[in-house]
Amino acid sequence: MTAREKKILIVEDEPKIASLLADYLQSQGSFHTHAVHRGDLAMDAFGKFAPDLVLLDLMLPGMDGIEVCKQLRAVSEVPIIMVTARVEEIDRLLGLELGADDYICKPFSPREVVARVKAVLRRCAPEHTGEQRLALVINEEKFSASLNGQELRLTPVEFSLLKTLSGQAGRVFSRNQLMNGMYRDYRVVSDRAVDTHVKNLRRKLSAVHGSDDLIKSVYGLGYRFEG
Ligand code: CA
């Protein structure tokens, strides 16, 4: 396997389909595949194989594709293409908001699958499109936030600032409004304290995003988040 080959994890219980997919992807020259035939083996295989994309069948023994998708999404932003035997299922899957990146209906042509795999990989790889995709994930229960898949190590005050600003991207918040979000007891803090926290937050964002443009200063007013 060369460094540029993309790794595809195939979770498919029908051996014929699994090997058809594997053969076709590998014949394209740029994919390395690994297949498991049960849903309950998917997470383990994901951890060991570290794929760039997962092709996930819906109906599987051990654990169904919906549950596998949920478990994958709980730990990873890996691109997922769900495969189902019924076109009507796709509406239901979309309604569940599982976070899959695409859906393919059986029967499919291997050529179509490869085209979809390539399209999803392109979409999920911002360095190839030339535009930086901003993926900010805020977990309010854990007081944690990640940007483009990288954990941001924020203080509670920085977390609160980021939550307030990014919650209404484009809106200008005054320092007073930001202070109210930052300190639950509304104790008096100086404008300079807000500026210091914003400065530290910007530094942490730019370490991941590569620019300090995410939080804009608006002269005489305050700050605004550009999402
Ligand atoms: Ca199946």
mmCIF file of C-alpha atoms and ligand atoms in Angstrom:
data_model
loop_
_atom_site.group_PDB
_atom_site.id
_atom_site.type_symbol
_atom_site.label_atom_id
_atom_site.label_comp_id
_atom_site.label_asym_id
_atom_site.label_seq_id
_atom_site.Cartn_x
_atom_site.Cartn_y
_atom_site.Cartn_z
ATOM 1 C CA MET A 1 0.000 0.000 0.000
ATOM 2 C CA THR A 2 1.349 3.411 -0.884
ATOM 3 C CA ALA A 3 0.898 6.473 1.267
ATOM 4 C CA ARG A 4 -1.597 7.957 -1.186
ATOM 5 C CA GLU A 5 -3.924 4.968 -1.218
ATOM 6 C CA LYS A 6 -7.180 5.564 0.596
ATOM 7 C CA LYS A 7 -8.338 2.900 3.011
ATOM 8 C CA ILE A 8 -11.931 1.782 2.704
ATOM 9 C CA LEU A 9 -13.634 -0.323 5.355
ATOM 10 C CA ILE A 10 -16.418 -2.456 3.869
ATOM 11 C CA VAL A 11 -19.064 -3.651 6.323
ATOM 12 C CA GLU A 12 -21.184 -6.082 4.310
ATOM 13 C CA ASP A 13 -22.568 -9.499 5.217
ATOM 14 C CA GLU A 14 -23.077 -10.772 1.665
ATOM 15 C CA PRO A 15 -19.658 -12.171 0.715
ATOM 16 C CA LYS A 16 -20.274 -11.798 -3.023
ATOM 17 C CA ILE A 17 -21.077 -8.104 -2.724
ATOM 18 C CA ALA A 18 -18.201 -7.508 -0.308
ATOM 19 C CA SER A 19 -15.668 -9.078 -2.647
ATOM 20 C CA LEU A 20 -17.152 -7.383 -5.701
ATOM 21 C CA LEU A 21 -16.724 -4.012 -3.963
ATOM 22 C CA ALA A 22 -13.227 -4.849 -2.756
ATOM 23 C CA ASP A 23 -12.105 -6.074 -6.190
ATOM 24 C CA TYR A 24 -13.493 -3.074 -7.971
ATOM 25 C CA LEU A 25 -12.101 -0.517 -5.540
ATOM 26 C CA GLN A 26 -8.671 -2.137 -5.590
ATOM 27 C CA SER A 27 -8.689 -2.385 -9.375
ATOM 28 C CA GLN A 28 -8.960 1.399 -9.438
ATOM 29 C CA GLY A 29 -5.450 1.421 -8.056
ATOM 30 C CA SER A 30 -5.948 4.014 -5.369
ATOM 31 C CA PHE A 31 -7.854 2.070 -2.722
ATOM 32 C CA HIS A 32 -6.908 -0.420 -0.081
ATOM 33 C CA THR A 33 -9.857 -2.304 1.408
ATOM 34 C CA HIS A 34 -10.705 -4.350 4.437
ATOM 35 C CA ALA A 35 -14.042 -6.146 4.852
ATOM 36 C CA VAL A 36 -15.968 -7.383 7.860
ATOM 37 C CA HIS A 37 -19.174 -9.382 7.564
ATOM 38 C CA ARG A 38 -20.880 -8.521 10.845
ATOM 39 C CA GLY A 39 -22.024 -5.194 12.294
ATOM 40 C CA ASP A 40 -20.632 -5.957 15.733
ATOM 41 C CA LEU A 41 -17.148 -6.333 14.262
ATOM 42 C CA ALA A 42 -17.210 -2.906 12.612
ATOM 43 C CA MET A 43 -15.982 -0.761 15.503
ATOM 44 C CA ASP A 44 -13.070 -3.037 16.242
ATOM 45 C CA ALA A 45 -12.104 -3.091 12.552
ATOM 46 C CA PHE A 46 -12.470 0.682 12.408
ATOM 47 C CA GLY A 47 -10.053 1.095 15.311
ATOM 48 C CA LYS A 48 -7.452 -1.239 13.852
ATOM 49 C CA PHE A 49 -7.727 -0.409 10.147
ATOM 50 C CA ALA A 50 -8.253 3.369 10.592
ATOM 51 C CA PRO A 51 -10.095 3.762 7.261
ATOM 52 C CA ASP A 52 -10.514 6.989 5.284
ATOM 53 C CA LEU A 53 -14.106 6.004 4.479
ATOM 54 C CA VAL A 54 -16.623 3.371 5.572
ATOM 55 C CA LEU A 55 -19.039 1.610 3.217
ATOM 56 C CA LEU A 56 -21.748 0.453 5.563
ATOM 57 C CA ASP A 57 -24.530 -1.979 4.738
ATOM 58 C CA LEU A 58 -27.826 -1.387 6.533
ATOM 59 C CA MET A 59 -28.968 -4.933 7.268
ATOM 60 C CA LEU A 60 -26.230 -6.795 9.091
ATOM 61 C CA PRO A 61 -26.000 -9.606 11.586
ATOM 62 C CA GLY A 62 -24.741 -8.765 15.053
ATOM 63 C CA MET A 63 -25.592 -5.069 14.898
ATOM 64 C CA ASP A 64 -27.487 -3.166 12.205
ATOM 65 C CA GLY A 65 -25.961 -0.411 10.107
ATOM 66 C CA ILE A 66 -27.900 2.323 11.926
ATOM 67 C CA GLU A 67 -26.341 1.394 15.248
ATOM 68 C CA VAL A 68 -22.894 1.033 13.684
ATOM 69 C CA CYS A 69 -23.268 4.494 12.130
ATOM 70 C CA LYS A 70 -24.235 6.003 15.495
ATOM 71 C CA GLN A 71 -21.292 4.383 17.236
ATOM 72 C CA LEU A 72 -18.876 5.539 14.532
ATOM 73 C CA ARG A 73 -20.222 9.087 14.706
ATOM 74 C CA ALA A 74 -19.794 9.119 18.469
ATOM 75 C CA VAL A 75 -16.046 8.790 18.025
ATOM 76 C CA SER A 76 -15.223 9.923 14.504
ATOM 77 C CA GLU A 77 -16.004 12.211 11.576
ATOM 78 C CA VAL A 78 -14.937 9.520 9.107
ATOM 79 C CA PRO A 79 -16.936 9.718 5.864
ATOM 80 C CA ILE A 80 -19.676 7.068 5.848
ATOM 81 C CA ILE A 81 -21.639 5.833 2.834
ATOM 82 C CA MET A 82 -24.645 3.741 3.811
ATOM 83 C CA VAL A 83 -25.797 0.967 1.510
ATOM 84 C CA THR A 84 -29.370 -0.244 1.580
ATOM 85 C CA ALA A 85 -31.386 -2.748 -0.417
ATOM 86 C CA ARG A 86 -34.475 -0.578 -0.441
ATOM 87 C CA VAL A 87 -34.795 2.864 -1.908
ATOM 88 C CA GLU A 88 -37.653 3.650 0.543
ATOM 89 C CA GLU A 89 -35.230 3.111 3.413
ATOM 90 C CA ILE A 90 -33.203 6.120 2.367
ATOM 91 C CA ASP A 91 -35.935 8.554 3.420
ATOM 92 C CA ARG A 92 -36.124 6.932 6.808
ATOM 93 C CA LEU A 93 -32.344 6.982 7.190
ATOM 94 C CA LEU A 94 -32.223 10.650 6.251
ATOM 95 C CA GLY A 95 -34.902 11.351 8.859
ATOM 96 C CA LEU A 96 -32.791 9.709 11.552
ATOM 97 C CA GLU A 97 -30.019 12.247 10.892
ATOM 98 C CA LEU A 98 -27.345 9.649 11.407
ATOM 99 C CA GLY A 99 -24.656 11.838 9.936
ATOM 100 C CA ALA A 100 -23.885 9.535 7.014
ATOM 101 C CA ASP A 101 -22.352 11.366 4.046
ATOM 102 C CA ASP A 102 -24.133 9.545 1.244
ATOM 103 C CA TYR A 103 -26.528 6.697 0.537
ATOM 104 C CA ILE A 104 -26.396 4.034 -2.130
ATOM 105 C CA CYS A 105 -29.226 1.709 -3.057
ATOM 106 C CA LYS A 106 -28.752 -1.949 -4.048
ATOM 107 C CA PRO A 107 -28.453 -3.206 -6.659
ATOM 108 C CA PHE A 108 -25.644 -0.859 -7.633
ATOM 109 C CA SER A 109 -22.980 -0.972 -10.242
ATOM 110 C CA PRO A 110 -19.421 -1.120 -8.844
ATOM 111 C CA ARG A 111 -18.605 1.825 -11.100
ATOM 112 C CA GLU A 112 -21.289 3.903 -9.356
ATOM 113 C CA VAL A 113 -19.945 2.981 -5.921
ATOM 114 C CA VAL A 114 -16.417 3.982 -6.855
ATOM 115 C CA ALA A 115 -17.695 7.282 -8.251
ATOM 116 C CA ARG A 116 -19.605 7.983 -5.019
ATOM 117 C CA VAL A 117 -16.633 6.981 -2.855
ATOM 118 C CA LYS A 118 -14.394 9.367 -4.778
ATOM 119 C CA ALA A 119 -16.963 12.174 -4.596
ATOM 120 C CA VAL A 120 -17.408 11.806 -0.831
ATOM 121 C CA LEU A 121 -13.650 11.656 -0.247
ATOM 122 C CA ARG A 122 -13.205 14.811 -2.331
ATOM 123 C CA ARG A 123 -15.938 16.589 -0.411
ATOM 124 C CA CYS A 124 -14.458 15.572 2.928
ATOM 125 C CA ALA A 125 -10.898 16.551 2.041
ATOM 126 C CA PRO A 126 -10.772 20.365 2.090
ATOM 127 C CA GLU A 127 -7.105 20.477 1.074
ATOM 128 C CA HIS A 128 -8.056 19.100 -2.338
ATOM 129 C CA THR A 129 -10.821 21.602 -3.000
ATOM 130 C CA GLY A 130 -8.668 24.544 -1.950
ATOM 131 C CA GLU A 131 -11.263 25.826 0.480
ATOM 132 C CA GLN A 132 -11.063 25.355 4.202
ATOM 133 C CA ARG A 133 -14.131 23.610 5.534
ATOM 134 C CA LEU A 134 -15.037 24.823 8.984
ATOM 135 C CA ALA A 135 -16.291 22.058 11.236
ATOM 136 C CA LEU A 136 -16.871 23.437 14.700
ATOM 137 C CA VAL A 137 -18.417 20.961 17.116
ATOM 138 C CA ILE A 138 -19.495 22.145 20.536
ATOM 139 C CA ASN A 139 -20.393 19.616 23.208
ATOM 140 C CA GLU A 140 -22.259 21.459 25.947
ATOM 141 C CA GLU A 141 -22.449 18.479 28.263
ATOM 142 C CA LYS A 142 -18.731 17.942 28.256
ATOM 143 C CA PHE A 143 -17.785 21.618 27.935
ATOM 144 C CA SER A 144 -15.588 20.616 25.041
ATOM 145 C CA ALA A 145 -15.198 21.881 21.507
ATOM 146 C CA SER A 146 -13.381 20.697 18.426
ATOM 147 C CA LEU A 147 -12.507 22.425 15.192
ATOM 148 C CA ASN A 148 -11.948 20.398 12.016
ATOM 149 C CA GLY A 149 -11.719 17.256 14.140
ATOM 150 C CA GLN A 150 -9.116 18.664 16.514
ATOM 151 C CA GLU A 151 -9.906 19.106 20.169
ATOM 152 C CA LEU A 152 -9.636 22.717 21.343
ATOM 153 C CA ARG A 153 -8.304 22.957 24.859
ATOM 154 C CA LEU A 154 -10.421 25.792 26.177
ATOM 155 C CA THR A 155 -10.888 27.281 29.605
ATOM 156 C CA PRO A 156 -14.532 27.449 30.803
ATOM 157 C CA VAL A 157 -14.612 31.169 29.969
ATOM 158 C CA GLU A 158 -13.226 30.610 26.460
ATOM 159 C CA PHE A 159 -15.708 27.783 25.942
ATOM 160 C CA SER A 160 -18.575 30.030 26.913
ATOM 161 C CA LEU A 161 -17.324 32.823 24.641
ATOM 162 C CA LEU A 162 -17.039 30.475 21.687
ATOM 163 C CA LYS A 163 -20.492 29.015 22.341
ATOM 164 C CA THR A 164 -22.091 32.453 22.481
ATOM 165 C CA LEU A 165 -20.297 33.840 19.423
ATOM 166 C CA SER A 166 -20.590 30.795 17.181
ATOM 167 C CA GLY A 167 -24.199 30.154 18.271
ATOM 168 C CA GLN A 168 -25.174 33.202 16.230
ATOM 169 C CA ALA A 169 -22.467 33.486 13.638
ATOM 170 C CA GLY A 170 -22.383 36.874 11.955
ATOM 171 C CA ARG A 171 -24.073 38.679 14.845
ATOM 172 C CA VAL A 172 -22.077 41.343 16.653
ATOM 173 C CA PHE A 173 -21.908 40.903 20.425
ATOM 174 C CA SER A 174 -20.908 43.762 22.682
ATOM 175 C CA ARG A 175 -18.358 43.114 25.405
ATOM 176 C CA ASN A 176 -21.176 43.456 27.927
ATOM 177 C CA GLN A 177 -23.232 40.754 26.252
ATOM 178 C CA LEU A 178 -20.229 38.475 26.128
ATOM 179 C CA MET A 179 -19.489 39.106 29.803
ATOM 180 C CA ASN A 180 -23.016 38.110 30.727
ATOM 181 C CA GLY A 181 -22.533 34.822 28.950
ATOM 182 C CA MET A 182 -19.151 34.288 30.537
ATOM 183 C CA TYR A 183 -19.902 34.797 34.184
ATOM 184 C CA ARG A 184 -23.046 33.347 35.634
ATOM 185 C CA ASP A 185 -22.911 35.598 38.677
ATOM 186 C CA TYR A 186 -22.623 38.717 36.496
ATOM 187 C CA ARG A 187 -19.758 39.985 38.519
ATOM 188 C CA VAL A 188 -18.169 43.035 37.094
ATOM 189 C CA VAL A 189 -15.225 42.422 34.815
ATOM 190 C CA SER A 190 -13.395 44.910 32.704
ATOM 191 C CA ASP A 191 -13.596 45.216 28.953
ATOM 192 C CA ARG A 192 -9.934 44.399 28.955
ATOM 193 C CA ALA A 193 -10.626 41.007 30.567
ATOM 194 C CA VAL A 194 -13.028 40.176 27.729
ATOM 195 C CA ASP A 195 -10.417 41.224 25.178
ATOM 196 C CA THR A 196 -7.824 39.010 26.830
ATOM 197 C CA HIS A 197 -10.096 35.974 26.769
ATOM 198 C CA VAL A 198 -11.004 36.627 23.135
ATOM 199 C CA LYS A 199 -7.334 36.962 22.276
ATOM 200 C CA ASN A 200 -6.544 33.611 23.871
ATOM 201 C CA LEU A 201 -9.515 31.968 22.171
ATOM 202 C CA ARG A 202 -8.406 33.342 18.781
ATOM 203 C CA ARG A 203 -4.936 31.978 19.302
ATOM 204 C CA LYS A 204 -6.322 28.496 19.996
ATOM 205 C CA LEU A 205 -8.662 28.633 16.989
ATOM 206 C CA SER A 206 -5.937 29.834 14.657
ATOM 207 C CA ALA A 207 -3.604 27.059 15.832
ATOM 208 C CA VAL A 208 -6.089 24.647 14.250
ATOM 209 C CA HIS A 209 -7.651 26.723 11.500
ATOM 210 C CA GLY A 210 -4.516 28.483 10.353
ATOM 211 C CA SER A 211 -5.913 32.003 10.445
ATOM 212 C CA ASP A 212 -7.223 34.385 13.074
ATOM 213 C CA ASP A 213 -10.191 35.493 11.012
ATOM 214 C CA LEU A 214 -12.833 33.409 12.774
ATOM 215 C CA ILE A 215 -13.504 36.031 15.415
ATOM 216 C CA LYS A 216 -13.640 39.545 14.013
ATOM 217 C CA SER A 217 -13.302 42.698 16.065
ATOM 218 C CA VAL A 218 -15.941 45.250 15.178
ATOM 219 C CA TYR A 219 -14.578 48.647 16.056
ATOM 220 C CA GLY A 220 -16.518 50.379 18.831
ATOM 221 C CA LEU A 221 -19.021 47.522 19.122
ATOM 222 C CA GLY A 222 -17.504 44.194 20.059
ATOM 223 C CA TYR A 223 -16.939 40.887 18.351
ATOM 224 C CA ARG A 224 -18.499 38.656 15.795
ATOM 225 C CA PHE A 225 -17.895 35.046 14.747
ATOM 226 C CA GLU A 226 -17.523 34.295 11.048
ATOM 227 C CA GLY A 227 -18.625 30.710 10.560
HETATM 228 CA CA CA B 1 -26.962 -7.028 4.334
#
